[in-house]
Coordinates of C-alpha atoms and ligand atoms in Angstrom, one line a residue:
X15 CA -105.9 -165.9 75.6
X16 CA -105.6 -169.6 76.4
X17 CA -106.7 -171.1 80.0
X18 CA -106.2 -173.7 81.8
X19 CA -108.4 -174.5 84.7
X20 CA -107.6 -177.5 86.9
X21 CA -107.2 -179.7 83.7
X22 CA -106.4 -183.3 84.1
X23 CA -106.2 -186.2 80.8
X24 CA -106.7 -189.9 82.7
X25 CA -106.1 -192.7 80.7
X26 CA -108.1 -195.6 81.0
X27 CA -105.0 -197.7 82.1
X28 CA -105.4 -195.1 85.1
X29 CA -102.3 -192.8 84.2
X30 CA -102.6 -189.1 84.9
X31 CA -100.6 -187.8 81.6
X32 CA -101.8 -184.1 83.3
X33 CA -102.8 -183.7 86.3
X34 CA -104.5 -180.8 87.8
X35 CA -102.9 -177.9 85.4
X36 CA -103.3 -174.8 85.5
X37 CA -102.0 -172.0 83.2
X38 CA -102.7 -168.2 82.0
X39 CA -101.5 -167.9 79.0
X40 CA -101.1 -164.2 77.3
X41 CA -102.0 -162.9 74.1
X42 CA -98.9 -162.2 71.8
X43 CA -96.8 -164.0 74.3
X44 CA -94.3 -167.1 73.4
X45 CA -95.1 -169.6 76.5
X46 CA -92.6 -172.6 76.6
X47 CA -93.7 -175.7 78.0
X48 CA -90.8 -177.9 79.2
X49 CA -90.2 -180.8 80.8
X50 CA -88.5 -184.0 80.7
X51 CA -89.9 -187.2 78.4
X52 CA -93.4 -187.8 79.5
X53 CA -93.7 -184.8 81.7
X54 CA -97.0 -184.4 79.8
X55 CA -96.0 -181.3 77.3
X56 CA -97.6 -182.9 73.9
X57 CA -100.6 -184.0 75.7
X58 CA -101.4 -180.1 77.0
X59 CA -100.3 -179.3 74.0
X60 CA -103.0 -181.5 72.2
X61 CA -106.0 -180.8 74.3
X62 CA -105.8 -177.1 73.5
X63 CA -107.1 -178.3 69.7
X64 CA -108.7 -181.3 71.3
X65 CA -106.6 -183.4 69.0
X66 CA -106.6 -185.2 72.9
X67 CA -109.9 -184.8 74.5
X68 CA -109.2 -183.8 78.6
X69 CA -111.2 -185.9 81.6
X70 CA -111.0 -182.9 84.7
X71 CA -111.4 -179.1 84.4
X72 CA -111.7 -176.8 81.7
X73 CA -109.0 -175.3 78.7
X74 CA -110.5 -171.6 77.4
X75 CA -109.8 -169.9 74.2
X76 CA -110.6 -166.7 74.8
X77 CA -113.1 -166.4 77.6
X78 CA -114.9 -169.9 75.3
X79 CA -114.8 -172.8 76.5
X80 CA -113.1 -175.0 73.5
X81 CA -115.5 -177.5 74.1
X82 CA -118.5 -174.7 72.4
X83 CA -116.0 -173.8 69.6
X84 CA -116.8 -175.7 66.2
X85 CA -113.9 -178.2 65.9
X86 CA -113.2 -177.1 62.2
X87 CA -113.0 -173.9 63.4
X88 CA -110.9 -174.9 66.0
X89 CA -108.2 -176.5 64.0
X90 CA -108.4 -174.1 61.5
X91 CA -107.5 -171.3 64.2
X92 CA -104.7 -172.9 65.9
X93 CA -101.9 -173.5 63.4
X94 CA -99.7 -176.8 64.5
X95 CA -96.1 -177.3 63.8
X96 CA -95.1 -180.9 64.8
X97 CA -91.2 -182.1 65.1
X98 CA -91.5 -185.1 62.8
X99 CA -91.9 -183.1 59.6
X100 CA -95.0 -183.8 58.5
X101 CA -95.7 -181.9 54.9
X102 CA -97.5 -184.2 53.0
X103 CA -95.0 -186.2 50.4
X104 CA -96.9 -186.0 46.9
X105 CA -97.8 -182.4 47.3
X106 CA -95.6 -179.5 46.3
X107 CA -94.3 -176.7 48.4
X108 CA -97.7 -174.7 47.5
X109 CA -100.2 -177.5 47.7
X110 CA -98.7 -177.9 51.4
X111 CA -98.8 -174.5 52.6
X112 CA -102.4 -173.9 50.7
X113 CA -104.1 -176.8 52.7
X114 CA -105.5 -174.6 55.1
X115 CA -107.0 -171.8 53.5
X116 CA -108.3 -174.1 50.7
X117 CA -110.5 -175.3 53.3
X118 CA -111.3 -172.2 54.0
X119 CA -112.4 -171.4 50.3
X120 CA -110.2 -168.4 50.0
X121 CA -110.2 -167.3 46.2
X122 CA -107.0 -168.6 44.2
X123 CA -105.3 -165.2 44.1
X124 CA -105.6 -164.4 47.8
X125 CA -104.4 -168.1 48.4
X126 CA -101.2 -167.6 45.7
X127 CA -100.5 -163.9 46.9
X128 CA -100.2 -165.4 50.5
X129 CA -98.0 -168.4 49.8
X130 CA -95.5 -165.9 48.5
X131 CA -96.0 -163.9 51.3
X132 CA -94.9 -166.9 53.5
X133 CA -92.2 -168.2 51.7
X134 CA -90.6 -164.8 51.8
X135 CA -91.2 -164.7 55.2
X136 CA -89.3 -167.4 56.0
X137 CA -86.6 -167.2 53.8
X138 CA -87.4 -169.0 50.9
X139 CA -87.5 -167.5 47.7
X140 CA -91.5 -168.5 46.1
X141 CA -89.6 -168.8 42.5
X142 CA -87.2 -171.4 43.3
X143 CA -89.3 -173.2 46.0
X144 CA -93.1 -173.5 45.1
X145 CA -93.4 -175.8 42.8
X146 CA -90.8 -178.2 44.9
X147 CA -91.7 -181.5 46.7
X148 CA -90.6 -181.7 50.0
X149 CA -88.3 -184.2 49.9
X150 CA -86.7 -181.8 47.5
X151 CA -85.6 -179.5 50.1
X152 CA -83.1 -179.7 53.3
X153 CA -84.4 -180.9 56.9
X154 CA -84.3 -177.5 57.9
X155 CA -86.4 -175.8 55.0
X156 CA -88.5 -178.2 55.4
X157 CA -89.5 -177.3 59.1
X158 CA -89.6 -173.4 57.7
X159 CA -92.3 -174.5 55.3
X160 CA -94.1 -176.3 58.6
X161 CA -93.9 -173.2 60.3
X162 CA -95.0 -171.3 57.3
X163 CA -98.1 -173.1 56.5
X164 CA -99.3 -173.1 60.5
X165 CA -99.5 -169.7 59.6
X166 CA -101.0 -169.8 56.5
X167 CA -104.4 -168.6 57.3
X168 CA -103.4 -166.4 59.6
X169 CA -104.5 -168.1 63.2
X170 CA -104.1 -166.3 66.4
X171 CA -102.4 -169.3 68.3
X172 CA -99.6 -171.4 66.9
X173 CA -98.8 -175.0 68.9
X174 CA -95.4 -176.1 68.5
X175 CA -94.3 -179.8 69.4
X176 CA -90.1 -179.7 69.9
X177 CA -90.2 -178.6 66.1
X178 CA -86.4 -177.9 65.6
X179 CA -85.3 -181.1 67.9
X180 CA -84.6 -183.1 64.7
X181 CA -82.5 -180.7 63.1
X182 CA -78.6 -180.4 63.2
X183 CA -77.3 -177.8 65.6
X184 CA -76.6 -175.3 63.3
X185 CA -79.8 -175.1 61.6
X186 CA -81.7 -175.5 64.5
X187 CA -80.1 -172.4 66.1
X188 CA -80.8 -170.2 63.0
X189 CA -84.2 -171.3 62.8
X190 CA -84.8 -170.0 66.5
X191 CA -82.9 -167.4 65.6
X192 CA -85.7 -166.9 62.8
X193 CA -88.4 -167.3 65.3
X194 CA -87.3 -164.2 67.4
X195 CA -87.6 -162.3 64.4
X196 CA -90.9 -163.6 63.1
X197 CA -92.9 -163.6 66.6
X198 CA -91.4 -159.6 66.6
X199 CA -93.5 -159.2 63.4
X200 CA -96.1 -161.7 63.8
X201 CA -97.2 -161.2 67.9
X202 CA -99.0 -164.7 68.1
X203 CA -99.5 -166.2 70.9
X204 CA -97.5 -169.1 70.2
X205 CA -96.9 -172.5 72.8
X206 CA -93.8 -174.2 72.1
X207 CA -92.9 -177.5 73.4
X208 CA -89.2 -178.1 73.8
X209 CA -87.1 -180.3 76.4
X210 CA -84.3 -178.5 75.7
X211 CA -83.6 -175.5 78.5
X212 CA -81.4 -173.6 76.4
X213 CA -83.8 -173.2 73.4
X214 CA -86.9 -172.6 76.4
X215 CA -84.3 -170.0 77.8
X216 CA -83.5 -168.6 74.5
X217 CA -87.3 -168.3 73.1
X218 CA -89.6 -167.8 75.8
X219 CA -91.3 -165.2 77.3
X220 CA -92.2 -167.0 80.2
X221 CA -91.8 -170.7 80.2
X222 CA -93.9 -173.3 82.4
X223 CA -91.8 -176.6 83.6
X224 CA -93.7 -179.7 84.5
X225 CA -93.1 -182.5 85.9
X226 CA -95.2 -185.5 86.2
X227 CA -98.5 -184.2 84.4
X228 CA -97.8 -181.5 86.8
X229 CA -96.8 -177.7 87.1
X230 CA -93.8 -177.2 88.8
X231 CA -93.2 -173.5 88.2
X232 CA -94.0 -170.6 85.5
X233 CA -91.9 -167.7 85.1
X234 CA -89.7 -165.5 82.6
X235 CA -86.2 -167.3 82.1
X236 CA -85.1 -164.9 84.9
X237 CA -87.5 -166.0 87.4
X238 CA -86.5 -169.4 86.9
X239 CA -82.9 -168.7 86.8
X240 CA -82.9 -166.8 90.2
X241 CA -85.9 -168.1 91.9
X242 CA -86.1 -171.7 91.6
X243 CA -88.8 -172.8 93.3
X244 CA -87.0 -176.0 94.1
X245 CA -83.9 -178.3 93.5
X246 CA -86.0 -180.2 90.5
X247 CA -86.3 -176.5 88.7
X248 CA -82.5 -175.6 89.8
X249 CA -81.3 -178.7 88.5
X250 CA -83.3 -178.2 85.1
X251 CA -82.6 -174.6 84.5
X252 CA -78.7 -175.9 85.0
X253 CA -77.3 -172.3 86.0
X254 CA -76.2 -172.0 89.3
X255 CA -77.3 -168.3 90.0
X256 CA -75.1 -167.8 93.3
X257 CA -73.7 -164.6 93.9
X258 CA -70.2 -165.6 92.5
X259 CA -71.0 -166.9 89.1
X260 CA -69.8 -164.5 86.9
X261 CA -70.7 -164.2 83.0
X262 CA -68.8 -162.0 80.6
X263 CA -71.3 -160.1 78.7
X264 CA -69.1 -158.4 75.9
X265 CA -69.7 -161.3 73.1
X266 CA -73.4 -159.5 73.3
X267 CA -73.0 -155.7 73.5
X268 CA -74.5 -153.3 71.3
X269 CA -72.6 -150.7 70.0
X270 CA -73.9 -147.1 71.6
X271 CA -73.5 -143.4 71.1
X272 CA -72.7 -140.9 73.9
X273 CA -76.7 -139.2 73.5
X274 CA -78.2 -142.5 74.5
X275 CA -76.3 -143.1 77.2
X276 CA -78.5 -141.0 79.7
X277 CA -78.0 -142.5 83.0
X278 CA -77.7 -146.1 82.4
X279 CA -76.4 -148.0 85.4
X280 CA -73.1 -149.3 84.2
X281 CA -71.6 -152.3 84.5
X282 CA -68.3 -154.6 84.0
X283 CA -67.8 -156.4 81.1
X284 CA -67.3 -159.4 84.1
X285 CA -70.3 -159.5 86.2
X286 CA -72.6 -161.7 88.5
X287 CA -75.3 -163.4 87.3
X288 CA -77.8 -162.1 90.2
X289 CA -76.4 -158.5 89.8
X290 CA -77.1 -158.2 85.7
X291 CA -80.0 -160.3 86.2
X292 CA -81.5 -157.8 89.2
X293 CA -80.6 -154.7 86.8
X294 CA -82.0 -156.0 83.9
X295 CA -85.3 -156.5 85.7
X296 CA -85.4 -152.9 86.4
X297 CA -83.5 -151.0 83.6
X298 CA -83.9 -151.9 79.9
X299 CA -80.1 -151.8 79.0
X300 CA -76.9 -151.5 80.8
X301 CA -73.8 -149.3 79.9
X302 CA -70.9 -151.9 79.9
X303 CA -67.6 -150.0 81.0
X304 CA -64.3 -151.0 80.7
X305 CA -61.2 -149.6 81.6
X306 CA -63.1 -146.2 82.1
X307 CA -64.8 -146.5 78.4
X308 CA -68.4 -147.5 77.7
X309 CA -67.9 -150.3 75.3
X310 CA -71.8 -150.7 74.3
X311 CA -75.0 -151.8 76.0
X312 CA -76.4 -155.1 77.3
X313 CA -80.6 -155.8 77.2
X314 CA -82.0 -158.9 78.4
X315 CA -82.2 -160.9 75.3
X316 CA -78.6 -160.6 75.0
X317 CA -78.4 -161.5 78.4
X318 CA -80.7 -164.6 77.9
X319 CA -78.2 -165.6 75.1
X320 CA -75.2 -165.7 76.8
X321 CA -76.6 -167.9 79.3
X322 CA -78.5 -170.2 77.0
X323 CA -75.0 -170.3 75.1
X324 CA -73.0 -171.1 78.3
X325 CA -75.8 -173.8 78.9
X326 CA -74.6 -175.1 75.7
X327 CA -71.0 -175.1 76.4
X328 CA -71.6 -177.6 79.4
X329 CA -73.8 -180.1 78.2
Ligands
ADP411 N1 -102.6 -193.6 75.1 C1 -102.0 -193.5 76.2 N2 -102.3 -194.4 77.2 C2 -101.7 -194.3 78.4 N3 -100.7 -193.4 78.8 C3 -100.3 -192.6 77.8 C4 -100.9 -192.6 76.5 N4 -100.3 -191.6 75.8 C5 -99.4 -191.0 76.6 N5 -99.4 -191.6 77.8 C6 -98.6 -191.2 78.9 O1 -98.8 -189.9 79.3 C7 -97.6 -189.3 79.8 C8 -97.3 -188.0 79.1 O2 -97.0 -188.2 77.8 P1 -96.6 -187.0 76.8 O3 -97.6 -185.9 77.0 O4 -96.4 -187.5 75.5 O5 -95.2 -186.4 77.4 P2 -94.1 -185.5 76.8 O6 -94.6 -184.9 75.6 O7 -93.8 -184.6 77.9 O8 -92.9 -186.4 76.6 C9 -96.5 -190.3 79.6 O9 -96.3 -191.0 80.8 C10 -97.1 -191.3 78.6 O10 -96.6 -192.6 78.8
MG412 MG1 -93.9 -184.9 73.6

């Protein structure tokens, strides 16, 4: 859906924001850049719009270069969710989420049929909400009205820039929580920028961690987890995936009755890291037992969970 082929951005001071980058990334999948400060994530971010124009290589949309796409066209296609929130103060809930397909001279009912549509779909109810300014509403509903108008008209690709990082714990883990949800619905193929390991662990399909304008490694949280490529990525991922590090999976069992049991492997309620992770690569749940009683079933995103939680617990 979205390639990037040998792509660098050179500043005329000389800096190499990006150097050399490349990157596949899928249709309807969630890719999570991640990095630490100035590892380059809003600048990739940016050329994929063009918002940043890039010096070396080529970005694709599609199989098109982005460079042959009509810029309105572009921007119009690629909804953009940015951390600082960034709804336009004098306009009301509506107004904001409208912007886009105004532009796109959608008739009025289509336009008003679709912002209720949106606020339901993230959780705000259209009769108590619409007709609010922003600064009317919470830091958190705010970024759900940021998400919701990026998806106003409907675009393909959403770009996300740390959008949650400004919010207080709590919301900020319900509103990822809400993602999961929405991207089950929704399949876009959505880039989200985060430094955060926990949330990249907690939301991405695969995620891609740079360093330096550079690639360091892409993989699914699992691949990172138990094949850091290097110290750097071992470090960042913050799990140490050794044979004796246990987790205790039962805070994210499923319940389960007898029929769907067929021939799960089963494990302990205590397990290693590798061994759930090695399963879970293989089988789509696991039968937890415990003192000879199948207690439920594990899947991977619950597995993901508990170690994005436990990641939370030692920062
Ligand atoms: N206009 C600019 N001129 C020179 N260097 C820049 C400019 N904008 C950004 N940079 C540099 O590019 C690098 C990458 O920045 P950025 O993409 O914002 O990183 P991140 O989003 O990962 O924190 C940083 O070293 C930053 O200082
Ligand atoms: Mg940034």
């Amino acid at each position: 859906m979205i390639s990037f082929e040998n792509v660098s951005k050179k500043y005329d001071d000389g800096t190499y924001a990006v150097n050399n980058f490349n990157l596949h990334i899928k249709e309807g999948e969630l890719l999570v850049l991640i990095g630490p400060s100035g590892s380059g994530k809003t600048t990739t971010l940016k050329m994929i719009n063009r918002l940043i124009p890039l010096t070396e290589g080529y970005i694709k949309i599609k199989d098109k270069m982005i460079s042959d796409y009509d810029i309105h066209e572009l921007r119009w296609d690629i909804g953009y969710v940015l951390q600082q929130i960034a709804l336009f103060p004098h306009m009301t809930i509506e107004e904001n989420i409208a912007v886009v397909p105004e532009m796109k001279r959608w008739d009025q009912a289509k336009i008003d049929h679709r912002i209720d549509e949106l606020l339901n779909m993230v959780g705000l109810e259209p009769k108590t909400y619409r007709k609010r300014l922003p600064h009317e509403l919470s830091g958190g509903q705010q970024q759900r009205i940021g998400v919701a108008r990026a998806l106003a008209a409907n675009p393909p690709i959403i770009l996300m820039d740390e959008p949650f990082s400004a919010l207080d714990p709590l919301s900020r883990e319900k509103l990822q929580d809400d993602l999961i949800e929405l991207q089950k619905n929704i399949k876009k193929t959505i880039v989200f920028v985060t430094h955060d390991m926990n949330e990249a662990l907690k939301l991405g399909d695969r995620i891609c961690l740079m360093r330096k304008g550079e690639v360091v490694q892409t993989g699914t949280p699992e691949e990172l987890i138990q094949q850091p490529v290097n110290e750097f990525v071992r470090e960042f991922v913050g799990i140490d995936q050794g044979n004796r590090t246990t987790v205790d999976v039962r805070e994210a069992i499923q319940p389960v009755t007898a029929e769907e049991l067929n021939n799960l492997p089963v494990v302990a309620p205590t397990v290693s890291i590798n061994e759930i992770l090695s399963l879970l690569s293989e089988h789509e749940q696991l039968a937890v037992e415990e003192m000879d009683k199948i207690i439920g079933t594990i899947d991977r995103r619950g597995m993901i969970r508990i170690l994005s939680r436990q990641m939370e617990g030692m920062k």
